[in-house]
Amino acid sequence: MSEKIHEVVIVGSGPAGYTAAIYAARAQLEPVMYEGSVTAGGALMNTTEVENFPGFTDGIMGPDLMDSMRKQAARFGTNLITDDIVEMDLKGPVKTLKDGSGNVLKSKSVILAMGSAYREIGLENEKRLSGRGVSWCATCDGFFFRDQEIAVVGGGDSAVEEATFLTKFASKVTLIHRRDSLRASKIMADRAKANPKIEFLWNTEVTDVLGETKMEALQLKNTVTGDVTKREFGALFVAIGHIPRSELITTQVALDAEVYVKVEGRSTKTNLEGVFACGDLVDHTYRQAITAAGSGCQAALDAEKFLSH
Ligand code: NAP
């Protein structure tokens, strides 16, 4: 174990973590940032064009945006570590964190920015056929289903974005939604509705994923009539939202009923002194790259203020 006690360790990358790192580094706090071994960059690494992040008139690809944030954090001296934190003891004035390589760090403050993970439908065969036709990431896996009929489940921005992206490869994309209207933003919904390759299947739930060694079809249930049908697809992309990645801290930091980290008022302060949380880990409502970046900035300012006392 290193005897050094750091000022601040940031756990998790993504817009919240990187922004916290930029602010903490500029405040001379010499932040250490654990980016994650496979998830460095967060959810935006799996997205395509980001058109609503201010400052990019013509949009920017998600991975390029994260790469710029990462370089900006490094430029001011953030110690970026591409590994996971696997254990944390956040109680008391000195926090202890253990990484995936067995290193143990001590820090006076910690910023939690672990983001969120894909939500699953919860079907047994969804898990079994994951990687065999069932996917959560169109940019990662869409290419494998060229000229096939693809299903996307969900009704928010993610589902519409995935469906639109998949029309590059698929012969046809069917967007399956459990209600009769989309939750997605109007501009993205209108674009998908105008795309001749996208069909909408309303009031429909996916009740099973069928196939032996790979996905071959879906069992669908109409939520109005109750009718159950089977329909063949080459792949299913699940885009039904996210769940906060708070599993490492469930016994330490106060969480709400939906396992988001609870913060005090408009601040990023958790129930533990010197522990701050930001981004998708705390945000039920907005969940945008720009709001995550904003809350990462708040977390660094809150940590700086805490450390100065
Ligand atoms: P979301 O807005 O929470 O939408 C999730 C969708 O999945 C909803 O339509 C929901 O149905 C459906 N759903 C949830 N659980 C389900 C289940 N078990 N079975 C079937 N359907 C289920 O999530 P999101 O689309 O991932 O978006 C999250 C946030 O990121 C949003 O704030 C969004 O604006 C943002 N985002 C922005 C962009 C962009 O601007 N480029 C791209 C992606 C995401 P109901 O509608 O019935 O609840």
mmCIF file of C-alpha atoms and ligand atoms in Angstrom:
data_model
loop_
_atom_site.group_PDB
_atom_site.id
_atom_site.type_symbol
_atom_site.label_atom_id
_atom_site.label_comp_id
_atom_site.label_asym_id
_atom_site.label_seq_id
_atom_site.Cartn_x
_atom_site.Cartn_y
_atom_site.Cartn_z
ATOM 1 C CA MET A 1 0.000 0.000 0.000
ATOM 2 C CA SER A 2 1.282 3.468 -0.894
ATOM 3 C CA GLU A 3 1.620 5.669 2.201
ATOM 4 C CA LYS A 4 0.637 8.742 0.207
ATOM 5 C CA ILE A 5 -2.750 10.200 1.053
ATOM 6 C CA HIS A 6 -4.222 11.711 -2.091
ATOM 7 C CA GLU A 7 -6.429 14.782 -2.064
ATOM 8 C CA VAL A 8 -9.057 13.300 -4.364
ATOM 9 C CA VAL A 9 -9.678 10.047 -6.208
ATOM 10 C CA ILE A 10 -12.306 10.021 -8.957
ATOM 11 C CA VAL A 11 -13.993 6.695 -9.666
ATOM 12 C CA GLY A 12 -15.435 6.352 -13.159
ATOM 13 C CA SER A 13 -14.999 8.217 -16.389
ATOM 14 C CA GLY A 14 -17.618 9.624 -18.721
ATOM 15 C CA PRO A 15 -18.486 13.317 -18.936
ATOM 16 C CA ALA A 16 -19.022 13.603 -15.160
ATOM 17 C CA GLY A 17 -15.729 11.975 -14.162
ATOM 18 C CA TYR A 18 -13.599 13.736 -16.777
ATOM 19 C CA THR A 19 -15.095 17.134 -15.997
ATOM 20 C CA ALA A 20 -14.501 16.571 -12.278
ATOM 21 C CA ALA A 21 -10.904 15.651 -13.160
ATOM 22 C CA ILE A 22 -10.383 18.802 -15.275
ATOM 23 C CA TYR A 23 -11.632 21.038 -12.443
ATOM 24 C CA ALA A 24 -9.798 19.166 -9.677
ATOM 25 C CA ALA A 25 -6.542 19.159 -11.647
ATOM 26 C CA ARG A 26 -6.812 22.882 -12.370
ATOM 27 C CA ALA A 27 -7.364 23.411 -8.627
ATOM 28 C CA GLN A 28 -3.953 21.713 -8.056
ATOM 29 C CA LEU A 29 -5.534 18.754 -6.262
ATOM 30 C CA GLU A 30 -3.519 16.267 -8.369
ATOM 31 C CA PRO A 31 -6.511 13.970 -8.891
ATOM 32 C CA VAL A 32 -6.158 10.263 -9.475
ATOM 33 C CA MET A 33 -8.818 8.990 -11.808
ATOM 34 C CA TYR A 34 -9.866 5.375 -12.252
ATOM 35 C CA GLU A 35 -11.355 5.224 -15.737
ATOM 36 C CA GLY A 36 -12.450 1.577 -15.668
ATOM 37 C CA SER A 37 -10.726 -1.314 -17.440
ATOM 38 C CA VAL A 38 -13.368 -1.955 -20.086
ATOM 39 C CA THR A 39 -15.771 0.910 -19.650
ATOM 40 C CA ALA A 40 -13.366 3.882 -19.910
ATOM 41 C CA GLY A 41 -15.211 6.858 -21.347
ATOM 42 C CA GLY A 42 -18.621 5.642 -20.206
ATOM 43 C CA ALA A 43 -21.850 5.377 -22.162
ATOM 44 C CA LEU A 44 -20.849 7.907 -24.816
ATOM 45 C CA MET A 45 -18.206 5.498 -26.095
ATOM 46 C CA ASN A 46 -21.059 3.388 -27.462
ATOM 47 C CA THR A 47 -22.946 6.181 -29.094
ATOM 48 C CA THR A 48 -22.677 7.754 -32.515
ATOM 49 C CA GLU A 49 -23.113 11.428 -33.256
ATOM 50 C CA VAL A 50 -23.782 13.779 -30.352
ATOM 51 C CA GLU A 51 -25.612 16.758 -31.786
ATOM 52 C CA ASN A 52 -26.629 18.542 -28.610
ATOM 53 C CA PHE A 53 -23.369 19.053 -26.724
ATOM 54 C CA PRO A 54 -22.835 22.830 -26.880
ATOM 55 C CA GLY A 55 -19.767 24.061 -28.725
ATOM 56 C CA PHE A 56 -19.857 21.577 -31.600
ATOM 57 C CA THR A 57 -21.837 23.261 -34.362
ATOM 58 C CA ASP A 58 -21.842 20.204 -36.620
ATOM 59 C CA GLY A 59 -22.018 17.590 -33.848
ATOM 60 C CA ILE A 60 -19.250 15.306 -32.642
ATOM 61 C CA MET A 61 -18.929 11.540 -32.373
ATOM 62 C CA GLY A 62 -19.372 10.310 -28.769
ATOM 63 C CA PRO A 63 -15.940 8.593 -28.566
ATOM 64 C CA ASP A 64 -14.226 11.713 -29.990
ATOM 65 C CA LEU A 65 -15.904 13.889 -27.370
ATOM 66 C CA MET A 66 -14.733 11.583 -24.594
ATOM 67 C CA ASP A 67 -11.226 11.433 -26.021
ATOM 68 C CA SER A 68 -11.039 15.251 -25.984
ATOM 69 C CA MET A 69 -12.268 15.393 -22.383
ATOM 70 C CA ARG A 70 -9.734 12.740 -21.405
ATOM 71 C CA LYS A 71 -6.867 14.639 -23.039
ATOM 72 C CA GLN A 72 -8.016 17.859 -21.371
ATOM 73 C CA ALA A 73 -8.015 16.114 -17.962
ATOM 74 C CA ALA A 74 -4.520 14.719 -18.653
ATOM 75 C CA ARG A 75 -3.235 18.122 -19.831
ATOM 76 C CA PHE A 76 -3.792 19.593 -16.364
ATOM 77 C CA GLY A 77 -2.088 16.683 -14.629
ATOM 78 C CA THR A 78 -4.792 14.116 -13.825
ATOM 79 C CA ASN A 79 -3.266 10.730 -13.125
ATOM 80 C CA LEU A 80 -5.464 8.553 -15.374
ATOM 81 C CA ILE A 81 -5.524 4.863 -14.511
ATOM 82 C CA THR A 82 -7.224 2.400 -16.850
ATOM 83 C CA ASP A 83 -8.339 -0.033 -14.199
ATOM 84 C CA ASP A 84 -11.391 -0.636 -11.994
ATOM 85 C CA ILE A 85 -11.844 0.112 -8.346
ATOM 86 C CA VAL A 86 -13.058 -3.159 -6.864
ATOM 87 C CA GLU A 87 -13.438 -2.211 -3.185
ATOM 88 C CA MET A 88 -13.913 1.013 -1.266
ATOM 89 C CA ASP A 89 -14.025 1.945 2.377
ATOM 90 C CA LEU A 90 -15.454 5.431 2.331
ATOM 91 C CA LYS A 91 -16.149 5.953 6.032
ATOM 92 C CA GLY A 92 -13.821 8.019 8.170
ATOM 93 C CA PRO A 93 -11.477 10.892 7.271
ATOM 94 C CA VAL A 94 -9.143 8.743 5.144
ATOM 95 C CA LYS A 95 -10.846 6.710 2.431
ATOM 96 C CA THR A 96 -9.291 3.460 1.197
ATOM 97 C CA LEU A 97 -9.740 2.177 -2.344
ATOM 98 C CA LYS A 98 -8.466 -1.063 -3.869
ATOM 99 C CA ASP A 99 -8.035 -1.459 -7.620
ATOM 100 C CA GLY A 100 -8.284 -4.479 -9.919
ATOM 101 C CA SER A 101 -4.511 -4.966 -9.852
ATOM 102 C CA GLY A 102 -4.463 -5.139 -6.048
ATOM 103 C CA ASN A 103 -3.102 -1.617 -5.441
ATOM 104 C CA VAL A 104 -4.521 0.154 -2.391
ATOM 105 C CA LEU A 105 -4.885 3.933 -2.360
ATOM 106 C CA LYS A 106 -5.740 6.366 0.382
ATOM 107 C CA SER A 107 -7.517 9.641 -0.190
ATOM 108 C CA LYS A 108 -9.038 12.505 1.788
ATOM 109 C CA SER A 109 -11.934 12.734 -0.647
ATOM 110 C CA VAL A 110 -13.593 10.610 -3.313
ATOM 111 C CA ILE A 111 -15.761 11.601 -6.267
ATOM 112 C CA LEU A 112 -18.089 8.826 -7.388
ATOM 113 C CA ALA A 113 -18.853 8.973 -11.120
ATOM 114 C CA MET A 114 -19.534 5.344 -12.016
ATOM 115 C CA GLY A 115 -22.414 6.198 -14.355
ATOM 116 C CA SER A 116 -25.022 3.686 -15.355
ATOM 117 C CA ALA A 117 -25.316 0.285 -16.989
ATOM 118 C CA TYR A 118 -27.728 -0.968 -19.637
ATOM 119 C CA ARG A 119 -31.073 -2.132 -18.300
ATOM 120 C CA GLU A 120 -32.074 -5.662 -19.270
ATOM 121 C CA ILE A 121 -35.606 -6.803 -20.091
ATOM 122 C CA GLY A 122 -35.119 -9.579 -17.550
ATOM 123 C CA LEU A 123 -35.809 -12.636 -19.715
ATOM 124 C CA GLU A 124 -33.838 -15.818 -19.165
ATOM 125 C CA ASN A 125 -33.176 -16.298 -22.889
ATOM 126 C CA GLU A 126 -32.130 -12.662 -23.292
ATOM 127 C CA LYS A 127 -29.119 -13.430 -21.099
ATOM 128 C CA ARG A 128 -28.466 -16.835 -22.662
ATOM 129 C CA LEU A 129 -28.405 -15.399 -26.194
ATOM 130 C CA SER A 130 -26.482 -12.277 -25.248
ATOM 131 C CA GLY A 131 -23.660 -11.936 -27.800
ATOM 132 C CA ARG A 132 -25.505 -14.393 -30.050
ATOM 133 C CA GLY A 133 -27.969 -11.986 -31.573
ATOM 134 C CA VAL A 134 -28.941 -10.079 -28.425
ATOM 135 C CA SER A 135 -26.998 -6.865 -27.887
ATOM 136 C CA TRP A 136 -27.129 -3.558 -25.995
ATOM 137 C CA CYS A 137 -24.838 -1.651 -28.329
ATOM 138 C CA ALA A 138 -25.622 -0.928 -31.976
ATOM 139 C CA THR A 139 -22.294 0.780 -32.655
ATOM 140 C CA CYS A 140 -20.448 -2.276 -31.288
ATOM 141 C CA ASP A 141 -22.479 -5.043 -32.898
ATOM 142 C CA GLY A 142 -24.698 -3.607 -35.661
ATOM 143 C CA PHE A 143 -22.138 -4.463 -38.326
ATOM 144 C CA PHE A 144 -22.631 -8.215 -37.744
ATOM 145 C CA PHE A 145 -26.249 -8.107 -38.880
ATOM 146 C CA ARG A 146 -25.830 -6.664 -42.345
ATOM 147 C CA ASP A 147 -28.897 -7.151 -44.599
ATOM 148 C CA GLN A 148 -30.885 -8.780 -41.799
ATOM 149 C CA GLU A 149 -34.118 -7.760 -40.135
ATOM 150 C CA ILE A 150 -33.293 -6.286 -36.746
ATOM 151 C CA ALA A 151 -35.536 -5.551 -33.759
ATOM 152 C CA VAL A 152 -34.919 -2.731 -31.297
ATOM 153 C CA VAL A 153 -36.861 -2.590 -28.044
ATOM 154 C CA GLY A 154 -37.532 0.687 -26.209
ATOM 155 C CA GLY A 155 -39.190 4.045 -26.768
ATOM 156 C CA GLY A 156 -36.656 6.630 -25.566
ATOM 157 C CA ASP A 157 -33.820 8.496 -27.266
ATOM 158 C CA SER A 158 -31.513 5.487 -26.987
ATOM 159 C CA ALA A 159 -33.913 3.175 -28.829
ATOM 160 C CA VAL A 160 -34.571 5.719 -31.560
ATOM 161 C CA GLU A 161 -30.871 6.458 -31.919
ATOM 162 C CA GLU A 162 -29.990 2.741 -32.086
ATOM 163 C CA ALA A 163 -32.774 2.059 -34.603
ATOM 164 C CA THR A 164 -31.683 4.933 -36.833
ATOM 165 C CA PHE A 165 -28.037 3.871 -36.689
ATOM 166 C CA LEU A 166 -28.912 0.237 -37.462
ATOM 167 C CA THR A 167 -30.648 1.191 -40.732
ATOM 168 C CA LYS A 168 -27.104 1.559 -42.137
ATOM 169 C CA PHE A 169 -26.703 -2.206 -41.978
ATOM 170 C CA ALA A 170 -30.120 -3.802 -41.656
ATOM 171 C CA SER A 171 -32.560 -4.598 -44.433
ATOM 172 C CA LYS A 172 -35.230 -3.361 -42.022
ATOM 173 C CA VAL A 173 -35.425 -2.242 -38.389
ATOM 174 C CA THR A 174 -38.519 -2.827 -36.270
ATOM 175 C CA LEU A 175 -38.790 -0.659 -33.206
ATOM 176 C CA ILE A 176 -40.859 -2.446 -30.581
ATOM 177 C CA HIS A 177 -42.357 -0.283 -27.868
ATOM 178 C CA ARG A 178 -44.674 -1.247 -25.027
ATOM 179 C CA ARG A 179 -46.793 1.922 -25.382
ATOM 180 C CA ASP A 180 -48.355 3.764 -28.331
ATOM 181 C CA SER A 181 -46.079 6.787 -28.292
ATOM 182 C CA LEU A 182 -42.380 7.453 -27.970
ATOM 183 C CA ARG A 183 -40.668 9.065 -25.019
ATOM 184 C CA ALA A 184 -37.791 10.173 -27.287
ATOM 185 C CA SER A 185 -37.145 13.837 -28.104
ATOM 186 C CA LYS A 186 -39.243 15.132 -30.991
ATOM 187 C CA ILE A 187 -36.348 15.789 -33.355
ATOM 188 C CA MET A 188 -35.003 12.253 -33.003
ATOM 189 C CA ALA A 189 -38.457 10.660 -33.121
ATOM 190 C CA ASP A 190 -39.410 12.607 -36.258
ATOM 191 C CA ARG A 191 -36.190 11.557 -37.956
ATOM 192 C CA ALA A 192 -36.873 7.893 -37.166
ATOM 193 C CA LYS A 193 -40.497 8.136 -38.303
ATOM 194 C CA ALA A 194 -39.354 9.616 -41.629
ATOM 195 C CA ASN A 195 -36.871 6.765 -42.159
ATOM 196 C CA PRO A 196 -38.438 4.273 -44.620
ATOM 197 C CA LYS A 197 -36.380 1.408 -43.175
ATOM 198 C CA ILE A 198 -37.926 1.732 -39.683
ATOM 199 C CA GLU A 199 -41.233 0.103 -38.809
ATOM 200 C CA PHE A 200 -42.898 0.765 -35.443
ATOM 201 C CA LEU A 201 -44.595 -1.980 -33.500
ATOM 202 C CA TRP A 202 -46.666 -0.221 -30.842
ATOM 203 C CA ASN A 203 -48.217 -1.616 -27.648
ATOM 204 C CA THR A 204 -45.944 -4.621 -27.868
ATOM 205 C CA GLU A 205 -43.775 -6.364 -25.299
ATOM 206 C CA VAL A 206 -40.964 -8.804 -25.955
ATOM 207 C CA THR A 207 -41.910 -11.821 -23.845
ATOM 208 C CA ASP A 208 -39.235 -14.276 -25.015
ATOM 209 C CA VAL A 209 -36.146 -14.519 -27.182
ATOM 210 C CA LEU A 210 -36.159 -17.687 -29.257
ATOM 211 C CA GLY A 211 -33.265 -19.654 -30.744
ATOM 212 C CA GLU A 212 -30.935 -22.513 -29.849
ATOM 213 C CA THR A 213 -27.380 -21.350 -30.537
ATOM 214 C CA LYS A 214 -28.294 -17.885 -31.784
ATOM 215 C CA MET A 215 -31.323 -15.665 -31.686
ATOM 216 C CA GLU A 216 -33.808 -16.476 -34.434
ATOM 217 C CA ALA A 217 -37.112 -14.963 -33.403
ATOM 218 C CA LEU A 218 -38.991 -13.054 -30.734
ATOM 219 C CA GLN A 219 -42.141 -13.902 -28.908
ATOM 220 C CA LEU A 220 -44.245 -10.757 -28.755
ATOM 221 C CA LYS A 221 -47.325 -9.847 -26.762
ATOM 222 C CA ASN A 222 -49.762 -7.118 -27.729
ATOM 223 C CA THR A 223 -50.464 -5.198 -24.519
ATOM 224 C CA VAL A 224 -53.956 -4.141 -25.702
ATOM 225 C CA THR A 225 -55.350 -7.379 -27.149
ATOM 226 C CA GLY A 226 -53.142 -9.822 -25.226
ATOM 227 C CA ASP A 227 -52.341 -11.639 -28.509
ATOM 228 C CA VAL A 228 -49.054 -13.535 -28.478
ATOM 229 C CA THR A 229 -47.164 -13.891 -31.773
ATOM 230 C CA LYS A 230 -43.787 -15.080 -32.986
ATOM 231 C CA ARG A 231 -41.717 -13.047 -35.421
ATOM 232 C CA GLU A 232 -38.338 -13.798 -36.969
ATOM 233 C CA PHE A 233 -35.440 -11.376 -36.547
ATOM 234 C CA GLY A 234 -31.683 -11.702 -37.007
ATOM 235 C CA ALA A 235 -30.922 -9.651 -33.892
ATOM 236 C CA LEU A 236 -32.429 -7.828 -30.942
ATOM 237 C CA PHE A 237 -30.974 -4.579 -29.615
ATOM 238 C CA VAL A 238 -32.212 -3.747 -26.124
ATOM 239 C CA ALA A 239 -32.375 0.016 -25.469
ATOM 240 C CA ILE A 240 -34.709 0.409 -22.499
ATOM 241 C CA GLY A 241 -32.707 2.765 -20.340
ATOM 242 C CA HIS A 242 -30.060 2.389 -17.710
ATOM 243 C CA ILE A 243 -29.565 1.578 -14.040
ATOM 244 C CA PRO A 244 -27.069 3.404 -11.816
ATOM 245 C CA ARG A 245 -23.830 1.513 -11.203
ATOM 246 C CA SER A 246 -23.900 1.818 -7.438
ATOM 247 C CA GLU A 247 -23.287 -1.873 -6.669
ATOM 248 C CA LEU A 248 -19.842 -1.265 -5.130
ATOM 249 C CA ILE A 249 -21.138 1.151 -2.526
ATOM 250 C CA THR A 250 -24.548 -0.194 -1.534
ATOM 251 C CA THR A 251 -23.552 -0.818 2.062
ATOM 252 C CA GLN A 252 -21.762 2.494 2.569
ATOM 253 C CA VAL A 253 -23.363 5.454 0.828
ATOM 254 C CA ALA A 254 -27.066 6.258 1.201
ATOM 255 C CA LEU A 255 -29.000 5.235 -1.913
ATOM 256 C CA ASP A 256 -32.628 5.846 -2.822
ATOM 257 C CA ALA A 257 -35.183 3.161 -3.653
ATOM 258 C CA GLU A 258 -33.959 2.978 -7.250
ATOM 259 C CA VAL A 259 -30.326 2.650 -6.060
ATOM 260 C CA TYR A 260 -29.245 6.112 -7.207
ATOM 261 C CA VAL A 261 -26.832 7.801 -4.798
ATOM 262 C CA LYS A 262 -28.620 10.348 -2.616
ATOM 263 C CA VAL A 263 -27.084 13.824 -2.580
ATOM 264 C CA GLU A 264 -27.770 16.800 -0.344
ATOM 265 C CA GLY A 265 -29.969 19.414 -2.058
ATOM 266 C CA ARG A 266 -28.437 20.762 -5.238
ATOM 267 C CA SER A 267 -24.943 19.780 -4.126
ATOM 268 C CA THR A 268 -23.028 16.569 -4.863
ATOM 269 C CA LYS A 269 -22.491 15.774 -1.156
ATOM 270 C CA THR A 270 -23.406 12.232 -0.137
ATOM 271 C CA ASN A 271 -24.198 11.213 3.451
ATOM 272 C CA LEU A 272 -20.469 10.595 4.021
ATOM 273 C CA GLU A 273 -18.043 13.451 4.700
ATOM 274 C CA GLY A 274 -15.626 13.893 1.820
ATOM 275 C CA VAL A 275 -17.574 11.651 -0.570
ATOM 276 C CA PHE A 276 -19.250 13.281 -3.563
ATOM 277 C CA ALA A 277 -21.333 11.793 -6.363
ATOM 278 C CA CYS A 278 -22.188 13.056 -9.827
ATOM 279 C CA GLY A 279 -23.468 12.170 -13.286
ATOM 280 C CA ASP A 280 -25.843 9.300 -14.062
ATOM 281 C CA LEU A 281 -25.148 7.821 -10.646
ATOM 282 C CA VAL A 282 -27.343 10.515 -9.052
ATOM 283 C CA ASP A 283 -29.513 11.755 -11.900
ATOM 284 C CA HIS A 284 -33.038 10.358 -12.284
ATOM 285 C CA THR A 285 -34.217 13.039 -14.582
ATOM 286 C CA TYR A 286 -31.914 14.721 -17.069
ATOM 287 C CA ARG A 287 -29.216 12.168 -17.875
ATOM 288 C CA GLN A 288 -27.570 14.151 -20.665
ATOM 289 C CA ALA A 289 -23.854 14.416 -21.413
ATOM 290 C CA ILE A 290 -23.965 18.132 -20.654
ATOM 291 C CA THR A 291 -25.803 17.752 -17.327
ATOM 292 C CA ALA A 292 -23.390 14.979 -16.306
ATOM 293 C CA ALA A 293 -20.453 17.252 -17.157
ATOM 294 C CA GLY A 294 -22.081 20.043 -15.129
ATOM 295 C CA SER A 295 -22.494 17.822 -12.096
ATOM 296 C CA GLY A 296 -18.881 16.612 -12.428
ATOM 297 C CA CYS A 297 -17.824 20.245 -12.227
ATOM 298 C CA GLN A 298 -19.978 20.705 -9.096
ATOM 299 C CA ALA A 299 -18.450 17.613 -7.496
ATOM 300 C CA ALA A 300 -14.910 18.922 -8.016
ATOM 301 C CA LEU A 301 -15.883 22.322 -6.581
ATOM 302 C CA ASP A 302 -17.582 20.648 -3.599
ATOM 303 C CA ALA A 303 -14.489 18.483 -3.005
ATOM 304 C CA GLU A 304 -12.190 21.496 -3.303
ATOM 305 C CA LYS A 305 -14.241 23.403 -0.738
ATOM 306 C CA PHE A 306 -14.293 20.400 1.597
ATOM 307 C CA LEU A 307 -10.511 19.966 1.334
ATOM 308 C CA SER A 308 -9.821 23.641 1.933
ATOM 309 C CA HIS A 309 -11.520 23.362 5.355
HETATM 310 P P1 NAP B 1 -35.385 6.338 -21.167
HETATM 311 O O1 NAP B 1 -35.593 7.721 -21.674
HETATM 312 O O2 NAP B 1 -35.550 6.052 -19.732
HETATM 313 O O3 NAP B 1 -36.360 5.400 -22.000
HETATM 314 C C1 NAP B 1 -36.429 4.034 -21.749
HETATM 315 C C2 NAP B 1 -37.483 3.432 -22.653
HETATM 316 O O4 NAP B 1 -37.509 2.033 -22.472
HETATM 317 C C3 NAP B 1 -38.887 3.962 -22.361
HETATM 318 O O5 NAP B 1 -39.562 4.173 -23.562
HETATM 319 C C4 NAP B 1 -39.498 2.820 -21.540
HETATM 320 O O6 NAP B 1 -40.857 2.664 -21.771
HETATM 321 C C5 NAP B 1 -38.799 1.603 -22.104
HETATM 322 N N1 NAP B 1 -38.670 0.554 -21.102
HETATM 323 C C6 NAP B 1 -38.162 0.639 -19.831
HETATM 324 N N2 NAP B 1 -38.171 -0.575 -19.236
HETATM 325 C C7 NAP B 1 -38.684 -1.437 -20.141
HETATM 326 C C8 NAP B 1 -38.945 -2.840 -20.127
HETATM 327 N N3 NAP B 1 -38.648 -3.612 -19.048
HETATM 328 N N4 NAP B 1 -39.492 -3.398 -21.229
HETATM 329 C C9 NAP B 1 -39.761 -2.636 -22.333
HETATM 330 N N5 NAP B 1 -39.552 -1.313 -22.412
HETATM 331 C C10 NAP B 1 -39.007 -0.722 -21.329
HETATM 332 O O7 NAP B 1 -33.919 5.789 -21.524
HETATM 333 P P2 NAP B 1 -32.951 6.134 -22.746
HETATM 334 O O8 NAP B 1 -33.661 6.106 -24.037
HETATM 335 O O9 NAP B 1 -31.781 5.234 -22.552
HETATM 336 O O10 NAP B 1 -32.498 7.607 -22.443
HETATM 337 C C11 NAP B 1 -31.895 7.938 -21.182
HETATM 338 C C12 NAP B 1 -31.506 9.387 -21.167
HETATM 339 O O11 NAP B 1 -30.431 9.590 -22.061
HETATM 340 C C13 NAP B 1 -32.644 10.298 -21.615
HETATM 341 O O12 NAP B 1 -32.618 11.461 -20.842
HETATM 342 C C14 NAP B 1 -32.288 10.616 -23.044
HETATM 343 O O13 NAP B 1 -32.764 11.885 -23.456
HETATM 344 C C15 NAP B 1 -30.767 10.571 -23.002
HETATM 345 N N6 NAP B 1 -30.247 10.227 -24.339
HETATM 346 C C16 NAP B 1 -29.988 11.259 -25.176
HETATM 347 C C17 NAP B 1 -29.511 10.995 -26.449
HETATM 348 C C18 NAP B 1 -29.228 12.140 -27.372
HETATM 349 O O14 NAP B 1 -29.674 13.233 -27.110
HETATM 350 N N7 NAP B 1 -28.506 11.953 -28.456
HETATM 351 C C19 NAP B 1 -29.317 9.674 -26.880
HETATM 352 C C20 NAP B 1 -29.606 8.638 -25.991
HETATM 353 C C21 NAP B 1 -30.085 8.935 -24.712
HETATM 354 P P3 NAP B 1 -41.945 3.765 -21.282
HETATM 355 O O15 NAP B 1 -41.828 4.886 -22.273
HETATM 356 O O16 NAP B 1 -43.212 3.022 -21.334
HETATM 357 O O17 NAP B 1 -41.521 4.149 -19.895
#
